C-alpha cells in the first residue's frame, strides 16, 4: 500500500520569495493533502532552461504554480531583455517542462494585458492590447504557456498587495506616517488583490480536482481608483495625512498605465465555486496582519 505522503500532490511554487510566493508559504500548512516545494530565484532560476529541466527530472511534480516574474513595471521599459526572458521565454520553459513531465501548469498574469480603454469589467475573451512593455512581456508569456502546454491555467490578477514584499499598501502606510498630505492618482480604475486571497483561490482550484485549463480573471470585488484605495487605507488606520486626488499627468511614470483595468471575475467564480472577498474586507485583513507584526 502506498503511504499517504506518496498520495499527496507535489506542488512546486516558483518565485517563492515574492509577495504571492510568500503568501503560499503561509497558507501551505492548511493543505495537508499537498506537499509543497518552494523554490526561490536562487534555488531555481526559471530563465535557465537546463536548470528547469533538471529540476523537473529530479523532482516528481504534479502541479507547478509560477509565482516568479519580473514585476518592475517602469524599469521594464528599459530592462527589456530581462523582462522578456523572465515573463515570456522562461514561462515557455516551465510550461514545456510541465508537459514533458506530466505536471499541470498554473501561471499568473496581469490586467496590464489590456489597454484600459474599456468601460466595462474585462472578461477573459476581451481583446488584449498592452500599453506598456511589462504588459507585452506578460501577454507573450501567456501565449508561450498556452502553446507549450494545453494543461495550463492562466490567472490574470491586478494591483497585488500583501503583508510581504513592497506594494502600494505598505508604501501608503510609510508615507502616511511621515507626510501631512499626499497626492494619489484618481483617474485609473481597477480593483486590488490581496495575495493571500489569490493563493487560497488557487488552492481551492487545485483541491477541487477539477482542473479546467484556460484563462481566468481574479481580483478582489469592487471598482476603485488608486485614490479611493489610499483614502480607505487612511480611514482604516485612522491617519491624519490628507489624501488628495491628482491626475495621471501630475504623476508621470516611465511606463503608461491602463486607465481602466477592472477584471470580470465571473468565470473563475462560476467554474470553481470560489467566493471572492470584497476589497475593503481584504484590506482590513492585510492591515491587521501588518499591525500584528509591529
Ligand atoms: N504585483 C502586482 O501588482 C501584480 C499585478 C498583476 C499581476 N501580477 C503578477 O502576479 C505574479 C506574482 O506577483 P508578485 O507581486 O508576487 O511578484 P514579486 O513580489 O515581484 O515576486 C516575483 C518573484 O519572482 C522572482 N524572480 C524574478 N526573476 C526570477 C527568475 N529568473 N527565476 C526565478 N524567480 C525569479 C523575484 O525574485 P527577485 O525579487 O529577487 O528578483 C521575486 O521573488 C506575477 O506573475 C506578476 O506578474 C502582479
Short mmCIF file of C-alpha atoms and ligand atoms in Angstrom, two decimals:
data_model
loop_
_atom_site.label_atom_id
_atom_site.label_comp_id
_atom_site.label_asym_id
_atom_site.label_seq_id
_atom_site.Cartn_x
_atom_site.Cartn_y
_atom_site.Cartn_z
CA UNK A 1 0.00 0.00 0.00
CA UNK A 2 1.23 3.48 -0.82
CA UNK A 3 1.98 5.77 2.07
CA UNK A 4 -0.14 8.88 2.49
CA UNK A 5 2.80 11.05 1.57
CA UNK A 6 3.15 9.43 -1.85
CA UNK A 7 -0.55 10.12 -2.47
CA UNK A 8 -0.03 13.76 -1.73
CA UNK A 9 0.07 16.14 -4.68
CA UNK A 10 3.52 17.61 -5.19
CA UNK A 11 3.13 21.31 -5.76
CA UNK A 12 6.04 23.37 -6.99
CA UNK A 13 5.89 27.11 -6.24
CA UNK A 14 8.47 29.19 -8.12
CA UNK A 15 9.40 32.73 -7.15
CA UNK A 16 8.77 31.70 -3.54
CA UNK A 17 10.21 34.90 -2.06
CA UNK A 18 7.81 37.18 -3.90
CA UNK A 19 4.53 38.53 -2.48
CA UNK A 20 2.35 35.71 -3.79
CA UNK A 21 5.03 33.09 -3.21
CA UNK A 22 5.30 34.05 0.45
CA UNK A 23 1.54 34.00 0.89
CA UNK A 24 1.59 30.46 -0.49
CA UNK A 25 4.20 29.54 2.12
CA UNK A 26 1.92 30.98 4.78
CA UNK A 27 -1.18 29.00 3.78
CA UNK A 28 0.68 25.76 2.92
CA UNK A 29 0.03 24.28 6.36
CA UNK A 30 -3.73 24.48 5.74
CA UNK A 31 -3.47 21.99 2.86
CA UNK A 32 -2.17 18.79 4.36
CA UNK A 33 -3.16 16.81 1.27
CA UNK A 34 -0.43 18.66 -0.64
CA UNK A 35 3.32 18.51 -0.46
CA UNK A 36 4.76 21.94 -1.29
CA UNK A 37 8.15 22.53 -2.81
CA UNK A 38 9.05 26.20 -2.64
CA UNK A 39 11.90 27.45 -4.78
CA UNK A 40 13.36 30.94 -4.69
CA UNK A 41 15.19 32.60 -7.54
CA UNK A 42 18.45 31.40 -6.01
CA UNK A 43 17.21 27.78 -5.94
CA UNK A 44 15.61 27.69 -9.37
CA UNK A 45 16.29 30.39 -11.92
CA UNK A 46 13.39 29.91 -14.28
CA UNK A 47 15.29 31.62 -17.11
CA UNK A 48 17.80 28.77 -17.09
CA UNK A 49 16.18 26.13 -19.30
CA UNK A 50 18.64 23.40 -18.32
CA UNK A 51 18.09 24.09 -14.64
CA UNK A 52 14.31 23.92 -15.13
CA UNK A 53 14.53 20.59 -16.98
CA UNK A 54 16.93 19.05 -14.46
CA UNK A 55 14.68 20.18 -11.62
CA UNK A 56 11.61 18.53 -13.16
CA UNK A 57 13.60 15.39 -13.98
CA UNK A 58 14.77 15.04 -10.38
CA UNK A 59 11.57 16.04 -8.61
CA UNK A 60 8.16 14.50 -9.32
CA UNK A 61 5.85 17.49 -9.71
CA UNK A 62 2.06 17.27 -10.13
CA UNK A 63 1.36 20.99 -10.36
CA UNK A 64 3.66 23.94 -10.90
CA UNK A 65 2.44 27.36 -9.77
CA UNK A 66 4.60 30.03 -11.36
CA UNK A 67 4.83 32.98 -8.97
CA UNK A 68 8.16 34.09 -10.43
CA UNK A 69 8.06 37.22 -12.53
CA UNK A 70 9.79 40.45 -13.42
CA UNK A 71 7.34 42.91 -11.86
CA UNK A 72 9.18 46.26 -12.03
CA UNK A 73 6.68 47.82 -14.44
CA UNK A 74 8.58 51.08 -15.01
CA UNK A 75 12.05 49.53 -15.17
CA UNK A 76 10.77 47.01 -17.74
CA UNK A 77 10.66 49.86 -20.28
CA UNK A 78 14.48 49.88 -20.26
CA UNK A 79 15.38 46.38 -18.96
CA UNK A 80 13.58 44.84 -21.92
CA UNK A 81 15.70 41.73 -22.36
CA UNK A 82 15.49 40.75 -18.71
CA UNK A 83 11.73 41.40 -18.52
CA UNK A 84 11.20 39.34 -21.68
CA UNK A 85 13.33 36.44 -20.52
CA UNK A 86 11.56 36.15 -17.13
CA UNK A 87 7.98 36.97 -18.14
CA UNK A 88 7.86 35.32 -21.55
CA UNK A 89 10.74 32.99 -22.50
CA UNK A 90 11.02 31.32 -19.09
CA UNK A 91 7.26 30.79 -18.90
CA UNK A 92 7.64 28.72 -22.06
CA UNK A 93 10.40 26.65 -20.39
CA UNK A 94 8.20 25.91 -17.37
CA UNK A 95 5.13 25.09 -19.44
CA UNK A 96 7.15 22.77 -21.64
CA UNK A 97 8.79 21.01 -18.68
CA UNK A 98 5.32 20.56 -17.17
CA UNK A 99 4.12 18.95 -20.40
CA UNK A 100 7.12 16.63 -20.66
CA UNK A 101 6.95 15.56 -17.00
CA UNK A 102 3.13 15.37 -16.83
CA UNK A 103 2.57 18.26 -14.48
CA UNK A 104 -0.24 20.76 -14.69
CA UNK A 105 0.79 24.39 -15.01
CA UNK A 106 -0.72 27.39 -13.23
CA UNK A 107 0.66 30.72 -14.37
CA UNK A 108 -0.09 34.22 -13.08
CA UNK A 109 -0.66 37.08 -15.50
CA UNK A 110 -1.92 40.63 -15.27
CA UNK A 111 -4.65 43.16 -16.01
CA UNK A 112 -1.90 45.08 -17.87
CA UNK A 113 -2.52 42.87 -20.92
CA UNK A 114 -5.46 45.24 -21.59
CA UNK A 115 -5.19 48.79 -22.89
CA UNK A 116 -7.63 50.18 -20.33
CA UNK A 117 -9.80 51.93 -22.89
CA UNK A 118 -12.81 49.83 -21.89
CA UNK A 119 -15.59 50.93 -19.57
CA UNK A 120 -16.90 47.51 -18.51
CA UNK A 121 -15.04 44.88 -16.48
CA UNK A 122 -12.71 42.93 -18.78
CA UNK A 123 -13.63 39.32 -19.47
CA UNK A 124 -11.21 36.59 -20.49
CA UNK A 125 -12.25 36.86 -24.14
CA UNK A 126 -11.80 40.62 -24.44
CA UNK A 127 -9.14 41.83 -26.85
CA UNK A 128 -5.69 42.31 -25.32
CA UNK A 129 -3.53 45.30 -26.22
CA UNK A 130 -0.90 46.17 -23.60
CA UNK A 131 0.09 49.82 -23.21
CA UNK A 132 3.46 49.14 -21.61
CA UNK A 133 6.36 46.77 -22.15
CA UNK A 134 5.74 44.81 -18.94
CA UNK A 135 2.20 44.07 -20.20
CA UNK A 136 3.63 42.97 -23.54
CA UNK A 137 6.02 40.52 -21.87
CA UNK A 138 3.23 39.11 -19.71
CA UNK A 139 0.99 38.67 -22.75
CA UNK A 140 3.81 36.88 -24.58
CA UNK A 141 4.21 34.66 -21.51
CA UNK A 142 0.52 33.73 -21.74
CA UNK A 143 0.94 32.81 -25.41
CA UNK A 144 4.01 30.68 -24.71
CA UNK A 145 2.32 28.87 -21.81
CA UNK A 146 -0.76 28.03 -23.87
CA UNK A 147 1.32 26.99 -26.88
CA UNK A 148 3.60 24.67 -24.88
CA UNK A 149 1.04 23.07 -22.61
CA UNK A 150 -2.70 22.57 -23.01
CA UNK A 151 -2.97 21.71 -19.31
CA UNK A 152 -2.41 25.33 -18.32
CA UNK A 153 -4.47 27.63 -16.16
CA UNK A 154 -3.60 31.31 -16.50
CA UNK A 155 -4.89 33.62 -13.82
CA UNK A 156 -4.82 37.31 -14.61
CA UNK A 157 -4.79 39.38 -11.48
CA UNK A 158 -4.37 43.06 -10.64
CA UNK A 159 -2.97 45.57 -8.12
CA UNK A 160 -1.47 42.83 -5.93
CA UNK A 161 -0.59 43.65 -2.33
CA UNK A 162 0.42 41.53 0.63
CA UNK A 163 1.88 41.71 4.09
CA UNK A 164 5.08 40.55 2.36
CA UNK A 165 7.29 42.49 -0.06
CA UNK A 166 6.80 46.01 -1.34
CA UNK A 167 3.45 47.22 -2.54
CA UNK A 168 1.02 50.15 -2.61
CA UNK A 169 -0.44 49.43 0.84
CA UNK A 170 2.96 49.35 2.52
CA UNK A 171 4.07 52.48 0.67
CA UNK A 172 0.93 54.30 1.83
CA UNK A 173 1.49 53.21 5.44
CA UNK A 174 5.03 54.58 5.31
CA UNK A 175 4.06 57.87 3.63
CA UNK A 176 1.02 58.44 5.83
CA UNK A 177 3.30 58.30 8.88
CA UNK A 178 5.74 60.93 7.68
CA UNK A 179 3.72 63.28 5.44
CA UNK A 180 0.94 65.75 6.13
CA UNK A 181 -0.57 65.23 2.68
CA UNK A 182 -0.08 63.00 -0.33
CA UNK A 183 -1.33 63.14 -3.93
CA UNK A 184 -2.70 59.92 -5.39
CA UNK A 185 -3.92 59.34 -8.95
CA UNK A 186 -7.71 59.42 -9.09
CA UNK A 187 -8.32 58.58 -12.73
CA UNK A 188 -7.04 55.00 -13.05
CA UNK A 189 -9.62 52.40 -12.08
CA UNK A 190 -9.16 48.76 -11.14
CA UNK A 191 -9.53 46.50 -8.16
CA UNK A 192 -6.84 45.46 -5.71
CA UNK A 193 -5.97 41.83 -4.97
CA UNK A 194 -4.83 40.62 -1.58
CA UNK A 195 -2.24 37.98 -2.49
CA UNK A 196 -3.37 35.73 0.39
CA UNK A 197 -6.89 35.59 -1.13
CA UNK A 198 -5.46 34.72 -4.53
CA UNK A 199 -3.29 31.96 -3.02
CA UNK A 200 -6.34 30.47 -1.29
CA UNK A 201 -8.37 30.66 -4.52
CA UNK A 202 -5.63 28.82 -6.42
CA UNK A 203 -5.53 26.13 -3.73
CA UNK A 204 -9.32 25.80 -4.00
CA UNK A 205 -8.89 25.12 -7.71
CA UNK A 206 -6.17 22.55 -7.07
CA UNK A 207 -8.01 20.73 -4.30
CA UNK A 208 -11.29 20.73 -6.22
CA UNK A 209 -9.69 18.13 -8.52
CA UNK A 210 -11.46 19.98 -11.29
CA UNK A 211 -8.56 21.35 -13.30
CA UNK A 212 -10.21 23.11 -16.22
CA UNK A 213 -7.50 24.67 -18.35
CA UNK A 214 -7.91 28.19 -19.69
CA UNK A 215 -7.62 31.85 -18.79
CA UNK A 216 -9.33 33.22 -15.66
CA UNK A 217 -9.54 36.63 -14.01
CA UNK A 218 -9.13 37.11 -10.28
CA UNK A 219 -9.08 40.28 -8.17
CA UNK A 220 -10.98 41.21 -5.05
CA UNK A 221 -14.51 42.53 -5.58
CA UNK A 222 -15.07 46.19 -6.39
CA UNK A 223 -14.10 49.04 -8.68
CA UNK A 224 -11.91 51.80 -7.29
CA UNK A 225 -9.19 54.30 -8.16
CA UNK A 226 -5.76 54.37 -6.51
CA UNK A 227 -7.03 57.48 -4.70
CA UNK A 228 -10.01 55.51 -3.30
CA UNK A 229 -7.59 52.81 -2.21
CA UNK A 230 -5.35 55.31 -0.40
CA UNK A 231 -8.38 57.01 1.23
CA UNK A 232 -9.61 53.68 2.58
CA UNK A 233 -6.15 52.78 3.92
CA UNK A 234 -6.08 56.16 5.65
CA UNK A 235 -9.56 55.60 7.09
CA UNK A 236 -8.79 52.10 8.35
CA UNK A 237 -5.59 53.18 10.13
CA UNK A 238 -7.07 56.48 11.41
CA UNK A 239 -4.40 58.52 9.66
CA UNK A 240 -4.42 62.33 9.75
CA UNK A 241 -2.49 62.54 6.49
CA UNK A 242 -4.61 64.32 3.85
CA UNK A 243 -5.09 62.30 0.67
CA UNK A 244 -5.55 64.48 -2.44
CA UNK A 245 -6.69 63.19 -5.81
CA UNK A 246 -4.33 64.02 -8.68
CA UNK A 247 -4.33 63.35 -12.41
CA UNK A 248 -2.12 60.84 -14.21
CA UNK A 249 -0.31 63.82 -15.81
CA UNK A 250 0.63 65.07 -12.35
CA UNK A 251 2.27 61.70 -11.57
CA UNK A 252 4.21 60.81 -14.70
CA UNK A 253 5.79 57.34 -14.84
CA UNK A 254 8.13 55.81 -17.46
CA UNK A 255 5.51 53.14 -18.28
CA UNK A 256 1.93 54.08 -19.21
CA UNK A 257 -0.84 52.52 -17.13
CA UNK A 258 -4.28 51.42 -18.36
CA UNK A 259 -6.94 53.90 -17.24
CA UNK A 260 -9.47 51.17 -16.60
CA UNK A 261 -8.50 47.61 -15.78
CA UNK A 262 -11.33 46.20 -13.69
CA UNK A 263 -11.44 42.41 -14.20
CA UNK A 264 -14.66 40.48 -14.60
CA UNK A 265 -14.28 37.53 -12.22
CA UNK A 266 -17.48 35.68 -13.15
CA UNK A 267 -15.70 32.82 -14.92
CA UNK A 268 -13.44 31.78 -12.03
CA UNK A 269 -16.33 32.16 -9.58
CA UNK A 270 -18.71 30.04 -11.64
CA UNK A 271 -16.21 27.40 -12.73
CA UNK A 272 -14.59 26.70 -9.36
CA UNK A 273 -17.27 28.00 -6.95
CA UNK A 274 -14.87 30.48 -5.47
CA UNK A 275 -16.23 33.20 -3.24
CA UNK A 276 -14.21 36.35 -3.74
CA UNK A 277 -13.88 38.78 -0.80
CA UNK A 278 -14.73 42.49 -1.12
CA UNK A 279 -11.62 44.67 -1.44
CA UNK A 280 -12.26 46.63 1.78
CA UNK A 281 -12.57 43.41 3.82
CA UNK A 282 -9.34 42.05 2.39
CA UNK A 283 -7.55 45.32 3.06
CA UNK A 284 -8.70 45.05 6.68
CA UNK A 285 -7.23 41.52 6.89
CA UNK A 286 -3.88 42.66 5.48
CA UNK A 287 -3.69 45.71 7.76
CA UNK A 288 -4.43 43.53 10.73
CA UNK A 289 -1.62 41.11 9.77
CA UNK A 290 0.76 44.06 9.35
CA UNK A 291 -0.36 45.54 12.66
CA UNK A 292 0.26 42.24 14.46
CA UNK A 293 3.81 42.17 13.08
CA UNK A 294 4.74 45.52 14.68
N1 LIG B 1 2.43 42.97 -8.09
C1 LIG B 1 1.35 43.31 -8.79
O1 LIG B 1 0.73 44.38 -8.57
C2 LIG B 1 0.82 42.40 -9.84
C3 LIG B 1 -0.31 42.80 -10.59
C4 LIG B 1 -0.81 41.92 -11.56
C5 LIG B 1 -0.19 40.71 -11.77
N2 LIG B 1 0.91 40.36 -11.04
C6 LIG B 1 1.53 39.07 -11.31
O2 LIG B 1 1.39 38.27 -10.16
C7 LIG B 1 2.51 37.39 -10.04
C8 LIG B 1 3.08 37.49 -8.65
O3 LIG B 1 3.48 38.84 -8.44
P1 LIG B 1 4.19 39.31 -7.10
O4 LIG B 1 3.68 40.67 -6.81
O5 LIG B 1 4.15 38.24 -6.09
O6 LIG B 1 5.69 39.47 -7.66
P2 LIG B 1 7.02 39.72 -6.85
O7 LIG B 1 6.73 40.05 -5.43
O8 LIG B 1 7.83 40.68 -7.65
O9 LIG B 1 7.72 38.28 -6.88
C9 LIG B 1 8.27 37.75 -8.02
C10 LIG B 1 9.38 36.82 -7.57
O10 LIG B 1 9.97 36.24 -8.73
C11 LIG B 1 11.36 36.21 -8.53
N3 LIG B 1 12.07 36.12 -9.80
C12 LIG B 1 12.43 37.11 -10.64
N4 LIG B 1 13.15 36.61 -11.67
C13 LIG B 1 13.24 35.28 -11.48
C14 LIG B 1 13.85 34.21 -12.17
N5 LIG B 1 14.55 34.42 -13.31
N6 LIG B 1 13.77 32.96 -11.68
C15 LIG B 1 13.08 32.72 -10.54
N7 LIG B 1 12.48 33.69 -9.82
C16 LIG B 1 12.57 34.95 -10.29
C17 LIG B 1 11.65 37.51 -7.81
O11 LIG B 1 12.92 37.49 -7.19
P3 LIG B 1 13.71 38.89 -7.02
O12 LIG B 1 12.77 39.82 -6.33
O13 LIG B 1 14.91 38.50 -6.21
O14 LIG B 1 14.04 39.36 -8.41
C18 LIG B 1 10.51 37.53 -6.80
O15 LIG B 1 10.83 36.82 -5.63
C19 LIG B 1 3.46 37.77 -11.16
O16 LIG B 1 3.26 36.93 -12.25
C20 LIG B 1 3.03 39.17 -11.55
O17 LIG B 1 3.33 39.47 -12.88
C21 LIG B 1 1.42 41.17 -10.07
#
